Amino acid sequence: MCRAFGLVSNDPKRLECFLYARRQELAPQPGIRPDGVGIGYYANLEPLLSKRPAPADGELTCYRIAKGIHSDALMMHVSLQPDQPWKVENTHPFRFRNWIFAHTGAIAGFETIATKLYLALPGHLQRNIRGSTASEVAFHIFMDLLGRKRPVDASDLRTADVAAALTRTVAIIEDATRVAGPSVMNFIAMNGQILAGVRLG
């Protein structure tokens, strides 16, 4: 189980105030110790990522994670899988060019179709995958779909095209894993100007 949080603001100077007021947004349930934390934000439309193990004291709020950051677009992800060793390459958000992406939930039976979905990606997207998560493959499926009409880092991308690509990503994965059972896919994607999300399950 994981937690994710994304926002776009029209006043970067007030970001800390907003996060302080909503500081419990990422706090795990009592007794659950998170294992990793990832944050993505933008400086002059350039995405910056920070990934690290969760604090040893277990105190985790969106305000504590992002304190001191001034940005008009922000994404945070907390991994709640203490039974698995923390790895930076498996920690969300993931990045490709100016896009960042996070996922909460579980993709049923993904290991049985992971190679097929990976091999269906263009070579430049295959080479960008660093970790071993279903989430990162899902992100690159989204990037492939979005980039079929125009470059993914084009400055005039339409929000409707982003939403359609993200929705289609969920449909492709759901169809491929249907026999393994229901999946839970909560995806958040942003490029510093557009924030899109989709939820299944």
CSV table of C-alpha atoms in Angstrom, one decimal:
chain,number,residue,atom,x,y,z
A,1,MET,CA,0.0,0.0,0.0
A,2,CYS,CA,1.3,3.5,-0.9
A,3,ARG,CA,0.2,7.1,-0.7
A,4,ALA,CA,0.6,9.7,-3.4
A,5,PHE,CA,-0.1,13.4,-3.6
A,6,GLY,CA,0.1,15.9,-6.5
A,7,LEU,CA,-0.7,19.6,-6.8
A,8,VAL,CA,-0.4,22.5,-9.1
A,9,SER,CA,-0.3,26.0,-7.5
A,10,ASN,CA,-0.6,29.5,-8.8
A,11,ASP,CA,1.6,30.9,-6.0
A,12,PRO,CA,4.8,29.0,-5.2
A,13,LYS,CA,5.5,31.2,-2.2
A,14,ARG,CA,2.4,29.9,-0.5
A,15,LEU,CA,3.2,26.2,-1.1
A,16,GLU,CA,4.5,25.6,2.4
A,17,CYS,CA,1.4,27.2,3.9
A,18,PHE,CA,-0.8,25.0,1.9
A,19,LEU,CA,1.2,21.8,2.8
A,20,TYR,CA,1.2,22.7,6.4
A,21,ALA,CA,-2.6,23.0,6.5
A,22,ARG,CA,-2.9,19.6,4.7
A,23,ARG,CA,0.1,18.1,6.4
A,24,GLN,CA,-1.5,14.7,7.3
A,25,GLU,CA,-2.3,13.9,3.6
A,26,LEU,CA,0.5,11.4,3.3
A,27,ALA,CA,0.6,10.2,6.9
A,28,PRO,CA,0.3,6.4,7.1
A,29,GLN,CA,-2.1,4.7,9.4
A,30,PRO,CA,-0.8,4.1,12.9
A,31,GLY,CA,1.4,1.1,13.2
A,32,ILE,CA,2.4,1.1,9.5
A,33,ARG,CA,6.0,2.2,8.9
A,34,PRO,CA,6.8,3.5,5.5
A,35,ASP,CA,10.0,2.4,3.8
A,36,GLY,CA,10.6,5.1,1.1
A,37,VAL,CA,9.7,8.6,0.1
A,38,GLY,CA,9.9,10.3,-3.3
A,39,ILE,CA,9.3,13.9,-4.3
A,40,GLY,CA,9.2,15.6,-7.7
A,41,TYR,CA,8.9,19.3,-8.4
A,42,TYR,CA,9.7,21.8,-11.0
A,43,ALA,CA,12.2,24.6,-11.4
A,44,ASN,CA,11.7,26.6,-14.6
A,45,LEU,CA,9.7,23.7,-16.0
A,46,GLU,CA,12.6,21.3,-15.3
A,47,PRO,CA,11.6,18.3,-13.1
A,48,LEU,CA,13.8,17.6,-10.1
A,49,LEU,CA,13.5,14.4,-8.1
A,50,SER,CA,14.5,13.5,-4.6
A,51,LYS,CA,14.2,9.9,-3.3
A,52,ARG,CA,15.3,8.5,0.1
A,53,PRO,CA,14.4,6.0,2.8
A,54,ALA,CA,11.6,7.1,5.1
A,55,PRO,CA,12.6,8.9,8.3
A,56,ALA,CA,13.8,6.6,11.0
A,57,ASP,CA,11.3,8.1,13.5
A,58,GLY,CA,8.4,7.2,11.2
A,59,GLU,CA,7.0,10.8,11.3
A,60,LEU,CA,5.9,11.5,7.8
A,61,THR,CA,3.8,14.4,6.5
A,62,CYS,CA,3.7,16.2,3.2
A,63,TYR,CA,4.9,19.3,4.9
A,64,ARG,CA,7.9,17.6,6.4
A,65,ILE,CA,8.8,16.1,3.0
A,66,ALA,CA,8.5,19.3,1.0
A,67,LYS,CA,9.5,22.0,3.5
A,68,GLY,CA,11.7,24.6,1.9
A,69,ILE,CA,10.7,23.8,-1.7
A,70,HIS,CA,9.3,26.7,-3.8
A,71,SER,CA,7.5,25.4,-6.9
A,72,ASP,CA,4.2,25.6,-8.7
A,73,ALA,CA,4.0,21.9,-9.4
A,74,LEU,CA,4.7,19.1,-6.9
A,75,MET,CA,4.3,15.4,-6.6
A,76,MET,CA,5.0,13.2,-3.5
A,77,HIS,CA,4.9,9.4,-3.0
A,78,VAL,CA,5.3,7.3,0.1
A,79,SER,CA,5.9,3.6,-0.2
A,80,LEU,CA,4.4,1.4,2.6
A,81,GLN,CA,6.1,-1.9,1.8
A,82,PRO,CA,8.4,-2.5,4.8
A,83,ASP,CA,8.7,-6.2,3.9
A,84,GLN,CA,10.7,-5.3,0.8
A,85,PRO,CA,14.2,-3.7,0.8
A,86,TRP,CA,14.2,0.0,-0.2
A,87,LYS,CA,15.7,0.7,-3.6
A,88,VAL,CA,16.1,4.2,-5.2
A,89,GLU,CA,15.4,2.9,-8.7
A,90,ASN,CA,12.0,1.5,-7.6
A,91,THR,CA,11.0,4.7,-5.7
A,92,HIS,CA,8.3,7.0,-7.3
A,93,PRO,CA,8.0,9.4,-8.9
A,94,PHE,CA,9.6,8.2,-12.2
A,95,ARG,CA,10.8,10.6,-14.8
A,96,PHE,CA,11.0,10.8,-18.6
A,97,ARG,CA,12.0,14.2,-20.1
A,98,ASN,CA,9.7,16.8,-18.5
A,99,TRP,CA,7.1,14.2,-17.2
A,100,ILE,CA,6.9,12.7,-13.7
A,101,PHE,CA,4.6,9.9,-12.6
A,102,ALA,CA,3.5,8.0,-9.5
A,103,HIS,CA,1.2,5.1,-8.9
A,104,THR,CA,-0.6,3.6,-5.9
A,105,GLY,CA,-2.3,0.3,-5.9
A,106,ALA,CA,-1.4,-3.1,-7.3
A,107,ILE,CA,-1.5,-4.5,-10.8
A,108,ALA,CA,-2.7,-8.1,-10.6
A,109,GLY,CA,-0.5,-10.8,-12.3
A,110,PHE,CA,1.8,-8.2,-13.8
A,111,GLU,CA,4.8,-10.5,-13.7
A,112,THR,CA,3.1,-12.7,-16.3
A,113,ILE,CA,2.8,-10.0,-18.9
A,114,ALA,CA,5.6,-7.6,-17.9
A,115,THR,CA,8.1,-8.8,-20.6
A,116,LYS,CA,5.4,-8.6,-23.3
A,117,LEU,CA,4.5,-5.0,-22.4
A,118,TYR,CA,8.2,-4.0,-22.0
A,119,LEU,CA,9.1,-5.4,-25.4
A,120,ALA,CA,6.2,-3.5,-27.0
A,121,LEU,CA,7.8,-0.2,-26.0
A,122,PRO,CA,10.1,1.7,-28.3
A,123,GLY,CA,13.8,1.3,-27.6
A,124,HIS,CA,14.3,4.8,-26.2
A,125,LEU,CA,11.6,4.1,-23.6
A,126,GLN,CA,12.9,0.6,-22.8
A,127,ARG,CA,16.3,2.2,-22.1
A,128,ASN,CA,14.8,4.7,-19.7
A,129,ILE,CA,13.4,2.0,-17.3
A,130,ARG,CA,15.8,1.6,-14.3
A,131,GLY,CA,13.8,-0.4,-11.8
A,132,SER,CA,11.7,-3.5,-11.6
A,133,THR,CA,8.2,-2.2,-10.8
A,134,ALA,CA,5.0,-2.5,-12.7
A,135,SER,CA,4.5,1.2,-12.1
A,136,GLU,CA,7.5,2.2,-14.1
A,137,VAL,CA,6.4,0.1,-17.0
A,138,ALA,CA,2.9,1.6,-16.8
A,139,PHE,CA,4.5,5.1,-16.9
A,140,HIS,CA,6.4,4.3,-20.1
A,141,ILE,CA,3.3,2.9,-21.7
A,142,PHE,CA,1.7,6.2,-21.0
A,143,MET,CA,4.7,8.0,-22.5
A,144,ASP,CA,4.5,5.9,-25.6
A,145,LEU,CA,0.8,6.6,-26.1
A,146,LEU,CA,1.2,10.3,-25.5
A,147,GLY,CA,4.1,10.6,-27.9
A,148,ARG,CA,2.4,9.0,-30.8
A,149,LYS,CA,0.9,12.3,-32.0
A,150,ARG,CA,3.5,14.7,-31.0
A,151,PRO,CA,6.6,15.0,-28.8
A,152,VAL,CA,5.8,14.4,-25.1
A,153,ASP,CA,7.8,17.6,-24.2
A,154,ALA,CA,5.9,19.8,-26.7
A,155,SER,CA,4.9,23.1,-25.0
A,156,ASP,CA,1.4,23.1,-26.4
A,157,LEU,CA,0.2,19.6,-25.4
A,158,ARG,CA,-3.6,19.5,-24.9
A,159,THR,CA,-4.9,18.4,-21.6
A,160,ALA,CA,-7.5,16.2,-23.3
A,161,ASP,CA,-4.7,14.3,-25.1
A,162,VAL,CA,-2.9,13.7,-21.8
A,163,ALA,CA,-6.1,12.5,-20.2
A,164,ALA,CA,-6.9,10.2,-23.1
A,165,ALA,CA,-3.4,8.6,-23.0
A,166,LEU,CA,-3.5,8.1,-19.3
A,167,THR,CA,-7.0,6.5,-19.5
A,168,ARG,CA,-5.8,4.3,-22.4
A,169,THR,CA,-2.8,3.2,-20.4
A,170,VAL,CA,-5.1,1.8,-17.7
A,171,ALA,CA,-7.3,0.1,-20.3
A,172,ILE,CA,-4.3,-1.7,-21.9
A,173,ILE,CA,-3.0,-2.9,-18.5
A,174,GLU,CA,-6.4,-3.9,-17.3
A,175,ASP,CA,-7.1,-5.9,-20.4
A,176,ALA,CA,-3.7,-7.6,-20.3
A,177,THR,CA,-4.1,-8.7,-16.6
A,178,ARG,CA,-7.8,-9.4,-16.5
A,179,VAL,CA,-7.4,-13.1,-16.0
A,180,ALA,CA,-5.3,-12.6,-12.9
A,181,GLY,CA,-8.0,-10.6,-11.1
A,182,PRO,CA,-8.9,-7.0,-10.5
A,183,SER,CA,-6.1,-4.4,-10.3
A,184,VAL,CA,-6.0,-1.1,-8.5
A,185,MET,CA,-4.4,1.7,-10.5
A,186,ASN,CA,-4.3,5.2,-9.2
A,187,PHE,CA,-2.0,7.1,-11.6
A,188,ILE,CA,-0.8,10.7,-11.3
A,189,ALA,CA,1.2,12.4,-14.1
A,190,MET,CA,2.5,15.9,-14.6
A,191,ASN,CA,4.8,18.0,-16.8
A,192,GLY,CA,4.9,21.1,-14.7
A,193,GLN,CA,1.9,22.7,-16.5
A,194,ILE,CA,-0.6,19.8,-16.7
A,195,LEU,CA,-1.6,17.5,-13.8
A,196,ALA,CA,-3.6,14.5,-14.7
A,197,GLY,CA,-4.9,11.6,-12.7
A,198,VAL,CA,-6.9,8.4,-13.2
A,199,ARG,CA,-8.3,5.9,-10.7
A,200,LEU,CA,-9.3,2.3,-11.2
A,201,GLY,CA,-10.5,0.1,-8.3
